[in-house]
Short mmCIF file of C-alpha atoms in Angstrom, two decimals:
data_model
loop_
_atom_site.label_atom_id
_atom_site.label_comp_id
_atom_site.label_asym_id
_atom_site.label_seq_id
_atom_site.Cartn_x
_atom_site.Cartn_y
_atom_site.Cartn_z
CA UNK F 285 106.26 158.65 222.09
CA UNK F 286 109.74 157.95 221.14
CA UNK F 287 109.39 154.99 218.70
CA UNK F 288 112.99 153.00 218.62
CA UNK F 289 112.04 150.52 215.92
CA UNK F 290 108.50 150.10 213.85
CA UNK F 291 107.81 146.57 212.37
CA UNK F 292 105.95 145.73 209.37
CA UNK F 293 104.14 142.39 210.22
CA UNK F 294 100.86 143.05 207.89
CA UNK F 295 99.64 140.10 206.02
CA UNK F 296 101.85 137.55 208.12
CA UNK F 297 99.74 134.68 209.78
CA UNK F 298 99.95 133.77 213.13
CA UNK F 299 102.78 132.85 214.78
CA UNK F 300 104.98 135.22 212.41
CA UNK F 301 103.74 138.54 213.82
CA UNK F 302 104.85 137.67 217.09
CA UNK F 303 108.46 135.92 215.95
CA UNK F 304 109.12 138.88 214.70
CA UNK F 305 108.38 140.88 217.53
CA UNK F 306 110.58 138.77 219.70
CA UNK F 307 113.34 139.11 216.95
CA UNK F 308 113.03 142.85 216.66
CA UNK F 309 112.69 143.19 220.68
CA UNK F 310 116.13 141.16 220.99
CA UNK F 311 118.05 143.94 219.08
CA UNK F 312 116.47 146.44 221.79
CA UNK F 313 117.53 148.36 224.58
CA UNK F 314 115.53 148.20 227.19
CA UNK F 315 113.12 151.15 227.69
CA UNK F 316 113.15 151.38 224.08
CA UNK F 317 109.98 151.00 222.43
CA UNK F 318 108.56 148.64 219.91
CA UNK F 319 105.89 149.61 217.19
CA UNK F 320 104.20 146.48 215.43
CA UNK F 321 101.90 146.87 213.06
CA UNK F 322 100.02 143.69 212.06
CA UNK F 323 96.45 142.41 210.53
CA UNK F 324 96.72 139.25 212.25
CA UNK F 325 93.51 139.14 214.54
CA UNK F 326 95.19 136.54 217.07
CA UNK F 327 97.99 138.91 217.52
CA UNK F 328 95.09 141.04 219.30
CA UNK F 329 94.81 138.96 222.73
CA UNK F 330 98.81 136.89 221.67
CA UNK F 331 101.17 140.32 221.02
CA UNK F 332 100.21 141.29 224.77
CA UNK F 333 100.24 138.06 226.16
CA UNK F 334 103.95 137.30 224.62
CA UNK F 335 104.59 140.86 225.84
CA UNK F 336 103.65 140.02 229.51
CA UNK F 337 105.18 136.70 229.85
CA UNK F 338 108.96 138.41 228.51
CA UNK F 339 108.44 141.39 230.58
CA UNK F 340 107.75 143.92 228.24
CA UNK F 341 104.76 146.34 228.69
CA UNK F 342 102.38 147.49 225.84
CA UNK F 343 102.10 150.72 225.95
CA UNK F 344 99.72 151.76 223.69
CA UNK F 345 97.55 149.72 221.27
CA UNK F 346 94.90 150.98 218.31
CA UNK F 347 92.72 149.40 215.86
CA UNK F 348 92.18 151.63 212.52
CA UNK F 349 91.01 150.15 209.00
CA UNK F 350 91.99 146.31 209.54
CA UNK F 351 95.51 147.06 211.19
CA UNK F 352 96.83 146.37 214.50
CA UNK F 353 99.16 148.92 216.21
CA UNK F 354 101.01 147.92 219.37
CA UNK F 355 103.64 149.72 220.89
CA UNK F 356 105.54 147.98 223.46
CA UNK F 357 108.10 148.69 225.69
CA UNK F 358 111.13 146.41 226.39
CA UNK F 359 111.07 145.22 230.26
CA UNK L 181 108.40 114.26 210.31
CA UNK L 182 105.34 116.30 211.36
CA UNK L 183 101.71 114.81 210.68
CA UNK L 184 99.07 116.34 210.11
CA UNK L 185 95.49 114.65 211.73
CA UNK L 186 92.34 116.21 210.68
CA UNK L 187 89.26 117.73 212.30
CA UNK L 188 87.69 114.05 211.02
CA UNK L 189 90.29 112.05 212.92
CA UNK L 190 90.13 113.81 215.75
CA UNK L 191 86.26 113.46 216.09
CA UNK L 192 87.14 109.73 216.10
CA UNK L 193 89.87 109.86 218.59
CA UNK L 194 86.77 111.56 220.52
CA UNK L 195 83.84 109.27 220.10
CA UNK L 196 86.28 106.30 220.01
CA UNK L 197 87.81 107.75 223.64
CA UNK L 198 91.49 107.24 222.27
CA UNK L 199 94.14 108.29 224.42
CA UNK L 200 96.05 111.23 222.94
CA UNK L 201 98.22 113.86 224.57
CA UNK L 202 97.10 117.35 223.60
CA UNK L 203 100.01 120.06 222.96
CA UNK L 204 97.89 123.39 223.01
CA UNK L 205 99.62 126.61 221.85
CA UNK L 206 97.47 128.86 221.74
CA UNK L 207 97.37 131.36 224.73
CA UNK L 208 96.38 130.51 228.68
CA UNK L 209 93.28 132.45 228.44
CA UNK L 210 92.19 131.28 225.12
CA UNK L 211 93.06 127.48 226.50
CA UNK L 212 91.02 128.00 229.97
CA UNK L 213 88.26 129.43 227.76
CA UNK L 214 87.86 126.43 225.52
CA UNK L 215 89.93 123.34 224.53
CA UNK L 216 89.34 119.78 222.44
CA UNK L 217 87.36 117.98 225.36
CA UNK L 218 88.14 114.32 225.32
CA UNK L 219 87.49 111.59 228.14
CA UNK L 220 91.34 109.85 227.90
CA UNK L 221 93.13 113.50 226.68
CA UNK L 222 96.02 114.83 228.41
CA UNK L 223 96.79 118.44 228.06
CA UNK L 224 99.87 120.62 228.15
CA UNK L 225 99.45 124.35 227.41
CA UNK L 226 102.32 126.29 226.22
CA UNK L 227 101.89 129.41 224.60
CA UNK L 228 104.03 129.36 220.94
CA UNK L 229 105.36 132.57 221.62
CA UNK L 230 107.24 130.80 224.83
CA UNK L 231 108.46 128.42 222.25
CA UNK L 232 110.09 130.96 219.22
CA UNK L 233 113.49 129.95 220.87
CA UNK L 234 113.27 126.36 220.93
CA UNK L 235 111.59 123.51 222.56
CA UNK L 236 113.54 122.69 225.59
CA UNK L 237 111.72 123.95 228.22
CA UNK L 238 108.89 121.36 227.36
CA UNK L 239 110.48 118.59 225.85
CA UNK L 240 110.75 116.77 229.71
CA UNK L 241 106.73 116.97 230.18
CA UNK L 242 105.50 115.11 226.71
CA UNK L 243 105.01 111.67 226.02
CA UNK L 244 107.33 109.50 223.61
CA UNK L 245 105.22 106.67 223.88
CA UNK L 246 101.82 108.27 222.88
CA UNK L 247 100.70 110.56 219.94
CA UNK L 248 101.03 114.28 220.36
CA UNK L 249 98.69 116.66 218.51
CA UNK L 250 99.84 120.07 218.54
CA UNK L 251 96.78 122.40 218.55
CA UNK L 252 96.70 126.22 217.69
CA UNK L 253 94.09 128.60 216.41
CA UNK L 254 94.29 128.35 212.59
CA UNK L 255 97.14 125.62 212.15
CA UNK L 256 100.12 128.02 212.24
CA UNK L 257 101.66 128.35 214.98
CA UNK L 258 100.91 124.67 215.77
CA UNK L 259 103.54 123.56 212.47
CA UNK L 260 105.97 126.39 213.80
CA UNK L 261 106.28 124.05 217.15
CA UNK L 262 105.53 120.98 215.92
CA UNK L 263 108.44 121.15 213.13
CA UNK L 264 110.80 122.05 216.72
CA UNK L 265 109.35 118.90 218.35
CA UNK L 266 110.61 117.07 215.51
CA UNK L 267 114.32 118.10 215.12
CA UNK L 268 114.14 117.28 218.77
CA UNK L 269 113.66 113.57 217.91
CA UNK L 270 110.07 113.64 218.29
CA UNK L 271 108.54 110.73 215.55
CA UNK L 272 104.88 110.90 217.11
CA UNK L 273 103.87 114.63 216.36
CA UNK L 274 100.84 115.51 214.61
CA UNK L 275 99.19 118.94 213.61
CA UNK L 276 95.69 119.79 213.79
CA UNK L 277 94.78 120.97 210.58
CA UNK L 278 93.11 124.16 210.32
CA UNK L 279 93.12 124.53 214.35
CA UNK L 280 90.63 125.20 216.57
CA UNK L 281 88.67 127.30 213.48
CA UNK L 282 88.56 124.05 212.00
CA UNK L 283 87.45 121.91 215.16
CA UNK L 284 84.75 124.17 215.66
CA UNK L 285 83.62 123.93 212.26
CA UNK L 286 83.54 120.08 211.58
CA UNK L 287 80.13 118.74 212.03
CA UNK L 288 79.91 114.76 213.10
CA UNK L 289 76.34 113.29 211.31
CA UNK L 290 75.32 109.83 213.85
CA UNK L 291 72.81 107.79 212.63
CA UNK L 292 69.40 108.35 215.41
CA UNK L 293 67.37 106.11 213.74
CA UNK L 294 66.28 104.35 210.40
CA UNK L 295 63.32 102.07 208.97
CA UNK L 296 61.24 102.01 205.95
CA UNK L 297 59.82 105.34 206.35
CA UNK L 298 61.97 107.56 208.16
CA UNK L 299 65.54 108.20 208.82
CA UNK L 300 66.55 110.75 211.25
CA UNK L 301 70.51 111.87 211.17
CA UNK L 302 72.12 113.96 213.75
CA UNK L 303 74.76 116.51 213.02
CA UNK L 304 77.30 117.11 216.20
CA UNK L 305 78.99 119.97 216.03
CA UNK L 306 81.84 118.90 218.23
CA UNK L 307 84.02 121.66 218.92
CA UNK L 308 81.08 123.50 220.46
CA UNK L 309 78.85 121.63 221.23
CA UNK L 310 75.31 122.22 218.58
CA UNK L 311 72.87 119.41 217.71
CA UNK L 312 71.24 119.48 214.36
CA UNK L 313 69.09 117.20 212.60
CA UNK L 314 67.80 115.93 209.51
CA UNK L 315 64.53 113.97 208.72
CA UNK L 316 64.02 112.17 206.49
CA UNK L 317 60.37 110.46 204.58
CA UNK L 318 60.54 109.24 201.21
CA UNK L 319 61.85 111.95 198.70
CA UNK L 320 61.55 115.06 201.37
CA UNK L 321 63.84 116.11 204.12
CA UNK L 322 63.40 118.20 207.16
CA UNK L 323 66.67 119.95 208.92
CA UNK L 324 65.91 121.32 212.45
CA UNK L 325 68.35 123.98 214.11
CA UNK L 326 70.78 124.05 210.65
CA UNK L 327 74.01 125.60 211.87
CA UNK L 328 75.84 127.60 208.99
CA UNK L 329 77.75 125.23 207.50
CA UNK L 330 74.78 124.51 205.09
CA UNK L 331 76.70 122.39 202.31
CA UNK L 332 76.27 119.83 204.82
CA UNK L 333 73.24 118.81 204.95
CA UNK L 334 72.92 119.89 200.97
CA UNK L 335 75.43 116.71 200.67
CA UNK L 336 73.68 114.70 203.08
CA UNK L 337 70.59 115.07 201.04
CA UNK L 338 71.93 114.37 198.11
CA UNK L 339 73.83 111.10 199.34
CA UNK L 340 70.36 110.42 200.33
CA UNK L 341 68.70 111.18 197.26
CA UNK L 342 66.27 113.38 198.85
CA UNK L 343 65.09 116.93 198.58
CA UNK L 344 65.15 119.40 201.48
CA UNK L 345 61.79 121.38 201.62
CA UNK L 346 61.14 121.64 205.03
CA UNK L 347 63.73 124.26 207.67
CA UNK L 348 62.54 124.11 211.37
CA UNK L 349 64.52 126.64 213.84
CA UNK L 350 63.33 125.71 217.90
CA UNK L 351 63.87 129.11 218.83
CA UNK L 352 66.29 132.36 218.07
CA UNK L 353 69.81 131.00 218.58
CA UNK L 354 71.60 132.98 220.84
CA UNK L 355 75.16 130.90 220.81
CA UNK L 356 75.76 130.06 217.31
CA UNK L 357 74.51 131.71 213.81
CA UNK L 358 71.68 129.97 212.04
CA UNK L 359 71.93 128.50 208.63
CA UNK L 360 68.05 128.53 207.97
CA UNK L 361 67.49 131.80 206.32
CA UNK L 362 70.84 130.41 203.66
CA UNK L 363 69.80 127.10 203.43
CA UNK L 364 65.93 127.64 202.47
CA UNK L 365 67.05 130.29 199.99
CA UNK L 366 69.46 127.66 198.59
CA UNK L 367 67.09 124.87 198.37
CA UNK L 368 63.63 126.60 198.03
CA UNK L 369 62.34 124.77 201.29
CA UNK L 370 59.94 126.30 203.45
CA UNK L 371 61.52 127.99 206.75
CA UNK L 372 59.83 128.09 210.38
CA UNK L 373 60.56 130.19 212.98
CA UNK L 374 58.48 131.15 216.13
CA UNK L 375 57.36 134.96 214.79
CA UNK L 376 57.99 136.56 218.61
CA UNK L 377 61.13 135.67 218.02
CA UNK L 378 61.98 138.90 216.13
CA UNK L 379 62.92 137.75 212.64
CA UNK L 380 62.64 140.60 210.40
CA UNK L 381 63.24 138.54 207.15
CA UNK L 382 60.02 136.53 205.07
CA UNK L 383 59.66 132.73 206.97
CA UNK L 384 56.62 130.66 208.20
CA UNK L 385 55.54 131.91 211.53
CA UNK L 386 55.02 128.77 213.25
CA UNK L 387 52.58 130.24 215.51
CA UNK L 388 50.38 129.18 212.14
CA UNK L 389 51.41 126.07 211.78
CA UNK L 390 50.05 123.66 214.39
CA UNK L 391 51.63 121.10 212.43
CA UNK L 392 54.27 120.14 209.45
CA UNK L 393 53.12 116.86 207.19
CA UNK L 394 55.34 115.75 204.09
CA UNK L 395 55.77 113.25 201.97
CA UNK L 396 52.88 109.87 201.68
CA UNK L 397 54.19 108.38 205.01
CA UNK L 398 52.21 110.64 206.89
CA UNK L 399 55.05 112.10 208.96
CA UNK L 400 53.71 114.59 211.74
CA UNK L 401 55.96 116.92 213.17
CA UNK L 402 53.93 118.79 216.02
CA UNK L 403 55.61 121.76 216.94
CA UNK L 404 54.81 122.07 220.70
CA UNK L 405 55.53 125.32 222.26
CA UNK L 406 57.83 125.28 225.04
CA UNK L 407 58.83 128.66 226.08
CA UNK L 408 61.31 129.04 228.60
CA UNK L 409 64.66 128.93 227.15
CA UNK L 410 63.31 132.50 225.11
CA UNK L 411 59.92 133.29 224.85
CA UNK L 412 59.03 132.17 221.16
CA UNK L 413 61.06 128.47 221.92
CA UNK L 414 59.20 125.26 220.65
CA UNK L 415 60.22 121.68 220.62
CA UNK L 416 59.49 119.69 217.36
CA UNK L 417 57.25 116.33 218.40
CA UNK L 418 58.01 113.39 215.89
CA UNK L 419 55.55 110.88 214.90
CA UNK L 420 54.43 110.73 218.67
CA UNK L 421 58.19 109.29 219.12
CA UNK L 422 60.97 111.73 218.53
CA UNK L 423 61.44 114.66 220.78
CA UNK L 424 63.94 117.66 219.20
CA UNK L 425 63.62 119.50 222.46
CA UNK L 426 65.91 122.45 221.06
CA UNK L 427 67.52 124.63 224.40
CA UNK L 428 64.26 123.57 226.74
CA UNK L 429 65.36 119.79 227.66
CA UNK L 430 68.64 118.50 227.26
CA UNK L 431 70.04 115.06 227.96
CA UNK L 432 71.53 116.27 231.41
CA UNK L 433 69.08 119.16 232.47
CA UNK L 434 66.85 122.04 231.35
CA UNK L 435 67.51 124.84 229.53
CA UNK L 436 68.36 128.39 230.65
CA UNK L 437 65.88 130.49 230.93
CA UNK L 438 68.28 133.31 232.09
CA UNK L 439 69.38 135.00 228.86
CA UNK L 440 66.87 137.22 228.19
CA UNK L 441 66.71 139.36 231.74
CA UNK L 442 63.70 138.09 232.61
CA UNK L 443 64.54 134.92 234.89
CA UNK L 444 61.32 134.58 236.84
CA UNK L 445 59.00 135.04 234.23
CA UNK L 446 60.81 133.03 232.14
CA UNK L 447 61.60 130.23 234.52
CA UNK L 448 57.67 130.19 235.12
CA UNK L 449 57.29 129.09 231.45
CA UNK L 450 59.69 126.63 232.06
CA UNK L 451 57.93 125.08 234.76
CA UNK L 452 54.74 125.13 232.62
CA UNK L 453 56.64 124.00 229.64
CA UNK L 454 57.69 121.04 232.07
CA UNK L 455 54.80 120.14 233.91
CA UNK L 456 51.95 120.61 231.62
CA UNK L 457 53.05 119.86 228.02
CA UNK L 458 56.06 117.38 228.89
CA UNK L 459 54.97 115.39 231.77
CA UNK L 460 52.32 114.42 229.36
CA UNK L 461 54.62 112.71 227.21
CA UNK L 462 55.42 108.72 227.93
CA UNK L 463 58.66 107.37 229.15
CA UNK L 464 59.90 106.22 225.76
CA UNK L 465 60.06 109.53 223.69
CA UNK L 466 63.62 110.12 222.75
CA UNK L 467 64.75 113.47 223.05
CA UNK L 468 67.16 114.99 220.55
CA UNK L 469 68.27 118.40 222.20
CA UNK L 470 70.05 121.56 220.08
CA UNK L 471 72.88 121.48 222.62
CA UNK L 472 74.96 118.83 225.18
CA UNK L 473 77.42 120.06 227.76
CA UNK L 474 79.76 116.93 227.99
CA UNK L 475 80.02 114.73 225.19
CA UNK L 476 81.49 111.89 226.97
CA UNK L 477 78.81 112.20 229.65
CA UNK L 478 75.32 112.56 227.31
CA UNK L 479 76.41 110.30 223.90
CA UNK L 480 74.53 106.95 224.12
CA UNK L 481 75.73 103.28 223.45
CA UNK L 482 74.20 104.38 219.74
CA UNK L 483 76.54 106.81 219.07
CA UNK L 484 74.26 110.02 219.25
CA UNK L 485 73.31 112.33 221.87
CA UNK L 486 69.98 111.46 223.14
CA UNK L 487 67.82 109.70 225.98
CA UNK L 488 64.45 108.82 226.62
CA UNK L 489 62.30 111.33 228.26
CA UNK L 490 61.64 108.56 231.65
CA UNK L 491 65.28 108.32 231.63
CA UNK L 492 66.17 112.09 231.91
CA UNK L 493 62.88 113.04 234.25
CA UNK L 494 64.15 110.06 236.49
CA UNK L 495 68.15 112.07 237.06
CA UNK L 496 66.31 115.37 236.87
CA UNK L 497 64.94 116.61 240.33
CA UNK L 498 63.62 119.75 238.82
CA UNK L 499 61.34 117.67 236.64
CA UNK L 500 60.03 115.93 239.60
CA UNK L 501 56.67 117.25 241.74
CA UNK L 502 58.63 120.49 242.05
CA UNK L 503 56.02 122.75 243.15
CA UNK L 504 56.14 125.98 241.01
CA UNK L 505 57.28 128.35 243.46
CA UNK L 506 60.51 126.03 244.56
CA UNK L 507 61.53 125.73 240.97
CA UNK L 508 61.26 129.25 240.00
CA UNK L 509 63.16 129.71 242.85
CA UNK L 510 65.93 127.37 242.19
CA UNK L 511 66.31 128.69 238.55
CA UNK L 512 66.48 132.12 239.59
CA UNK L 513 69.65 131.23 242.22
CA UNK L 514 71.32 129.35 239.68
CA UNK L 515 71.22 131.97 236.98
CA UNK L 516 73.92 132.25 235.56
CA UNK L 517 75.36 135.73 234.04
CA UNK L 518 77.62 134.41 231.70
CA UNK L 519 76.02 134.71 228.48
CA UNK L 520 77.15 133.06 225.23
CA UNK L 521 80.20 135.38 223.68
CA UNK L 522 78.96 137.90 221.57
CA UNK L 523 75.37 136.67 221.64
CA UNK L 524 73.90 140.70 220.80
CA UNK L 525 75.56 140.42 217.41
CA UNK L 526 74.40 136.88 216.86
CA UNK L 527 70.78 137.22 217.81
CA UNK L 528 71.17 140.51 215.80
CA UNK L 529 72.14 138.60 212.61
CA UNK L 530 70.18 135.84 213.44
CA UNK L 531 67.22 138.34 213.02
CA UNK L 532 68.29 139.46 210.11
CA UNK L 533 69.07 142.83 211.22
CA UNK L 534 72.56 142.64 210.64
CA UNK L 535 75.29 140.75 207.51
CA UNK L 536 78.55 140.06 208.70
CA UNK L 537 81.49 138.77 206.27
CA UNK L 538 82.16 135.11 206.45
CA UNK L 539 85.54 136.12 208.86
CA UNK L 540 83.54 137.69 211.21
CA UNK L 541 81.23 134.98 211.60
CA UNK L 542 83.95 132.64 212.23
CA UNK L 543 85.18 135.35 214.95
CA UNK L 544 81.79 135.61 216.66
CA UNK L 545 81.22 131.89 217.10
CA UNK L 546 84.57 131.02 218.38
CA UNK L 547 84.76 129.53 221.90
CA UNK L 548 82.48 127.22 223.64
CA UNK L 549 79.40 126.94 223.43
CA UNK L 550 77.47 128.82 227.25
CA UNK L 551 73.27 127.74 226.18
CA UNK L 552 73.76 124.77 228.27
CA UNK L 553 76.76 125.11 230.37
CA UNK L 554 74.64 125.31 233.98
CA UNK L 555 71.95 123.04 232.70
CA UNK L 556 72.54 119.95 235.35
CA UNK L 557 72.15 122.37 238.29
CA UNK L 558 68.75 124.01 236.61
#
């Protein structure tokens, strides 16, 4: 997977993760992909919901030692 | 400027039936799941991440006139929108504190009754919908179905001046985690359980103990078994008086017999429960259930949820010269196969076969509360 752009948003409460996916997503091409990394549990069910509401598509999504990995595709 | 209300404030808006206009956050699903349930609430769910560019979009559909609490799942995202709301001339916006983690962690305690000898306090546990109780006889105290929150009733007993040395659980929770194991290691109290239950940890099996006397006063509590809801569920008899019917009668209905897989056999305990130990009771015992399904609908003129026994047999047609076959029939259609979330990891814990960290408690009791969801119909 070609990975455009990889955010750090561990240890950032809820809603930050997902701010600043959006921000990060806004300097995007689209087809270019998104890698968030986060240890926010509501970003679990929120990161793809966000994603799915602005078009984008999550690709890909694991679950290893307390961090959340999405990658996500800009719509 | 942003307010904040607390858990405590809203539980008043709630009993008091306040109007309020509810801004949820959090995500549809999460909202459709489960949301702060009052009779004169109106609701408008927007997801926060729909909001990271500003307000607009919403600012047309809320009130000016009426108080606006802005609801999320820890607090968070709830101050991100409400602090928008604000710079967009909003003067009546409130926060919950601590979210929806908070509302379902706020227990109400209601007064059920009080004279010389006995006191009897119920805990609601608003947000999701658990009954507990505490009874109390001179310098003792008795807590049936403790949730986890067990500095509760430790403050309760000490505003009382009493001692807690009795811990009654009606059956294996299924819903919610039990505080009984933490709370009679805290305070030294004895700690009943039904042994078929499955509890692998040291308690009183209350298949020995016909029944529980403390204190002078003479204060009987009969444990009567009423399987049904799961196999090893009893209902605590107070007194001759007080009913704490646990998940096998509830202010609007029966129980469920339905979550352990075995409907009809379980649903014939039911009736039995029913018919043979209950409709031997009189008209005026009060039942205090673990569980209610609609605050608004099953909280008396006193301020707790409860009803006489006559009352609830007289709106219950399944506790009415059913014959067995017709209501094992009738439970069995209406089972329901939506069981509690994550109720394998709670009964596992509950058991004491498993520890989980206090996070992952929280996690595995969030969302509403399914033991008595179908009950009216069953």
């Amino acid at each position: 997977m070609n990975v455009a752009k990889v955010l750090d948003a561990k240890g950032l409460a809820c809603p930050m993760p997902v701010v600043r996916a959006k921000k990060a997503m806004d300097e995007l091409e689209s087809g270019q992909v998104l890698e968030v990394q986060t240890t926010d549990k509501g970003a679990k069910n929120d990161l793809p919901a966000w994603a799915k509401t602005s078009g984008h598509t999550v690709i890909d999504m694991k679950e290893e030692n307390g961090v959340l990995t999405f990658w996500i595709q800009k719509g | 400027m942003v307010k904040e209300m607390t858990v405590q404030q809203m539980t008043e808006k709630v009993l008091n039936k306040e109007p309020l206009f509810i801004l949820d956050v959090r995500n549809e699903s999460d909202f459709r799941d489960w949301k702060i349930e009052g009779e004169n609430f109106a609701y408008l769910n927007v997801p926060y991440f729909e909001l990271i560019d500003g307000v607009d979009s919403i600012v047309g559909r809320l009130p000016k006139d009426k108080d606006i609490v802005v609801v999320c799942a820890k607090g968070g995202s709830a101050a991100f929108v409400a602090e928008q709301l604000a710079e967009a001339g909003f003067d009546n916006v409130y926060t919950l504190a601590g979210g929806m983690q908070a509302w379902s962690e706020h227990l109400h305690q209601a007064k059920v009754y009080e004279d010389d000898q006995l006191k009897i306090y119920q805990f609601i546990r608003v947000g999701k919908g658990c009954l507990s109780y505490m009874v109390i006889s001179g310098s003792e105290a008795l807590v049936v179905d403790p949730l986890r929150f067990i500095d509760v009733y430790e403050q309760a007993a000490q505003q009382e001046g009493v001692k807690i040395t009795h811990i009654v659980d009606s059956h294996l929770h299924a819903d919610h985690l039990s505080g009984g194991k933490a709370l009679a290691e805290r305070t030294g109290a004895a700690y009943y359980l039904m042994k078929s239950e499955g509890a692998v940890f040291d308690f009183e099996p209350l298949e020995q103990h016909e029944t529980i006397d403390f204190e002078n006063v003479h204060l009987e509590v009969l444990a009567v078994k009423t399987p049904g809801h799961t196999p090893g569920s009893v209902s605590f008899f107070v007194n001759g008086k007080w009913l704490f019917s646990g998940d096998t009668i509830f202010v609007g209905g029966l129980g469920r017999p339905d979550l352990g897989g075995k409907v009809a056999e379980w649903a014939a305990d039911l009736y039995d429960t029913v018919y043979e130990k209950v409709a031997a009771m009189a008209d005026d015992v009060i039942v205090l259930p673990a569980h209610y399904a609609d605050l608004d609908e099953e909280i008396n003129a006193e301020g707790y949820v409860g009803d006489t026994l006559g009352r609830i047999r007289a709106r219950n047609e399944m506790m009415q010269n059913k014959p067995k076959d017709e209501f094992i029939d009738l439970v069995i259609q209406s089972a329901n196969t939506e069981t509690p979330p994550n109720f394998e990891d709670i009964v596992a814990i509950n058991r004491g076969l498993k520890t989980v960290d206090i996070e992952t408690q929280r996690e595995l009791e969030i969302g509403p509360n399914r033991c008595a969801l179908h009950h009216t119909h069953a």
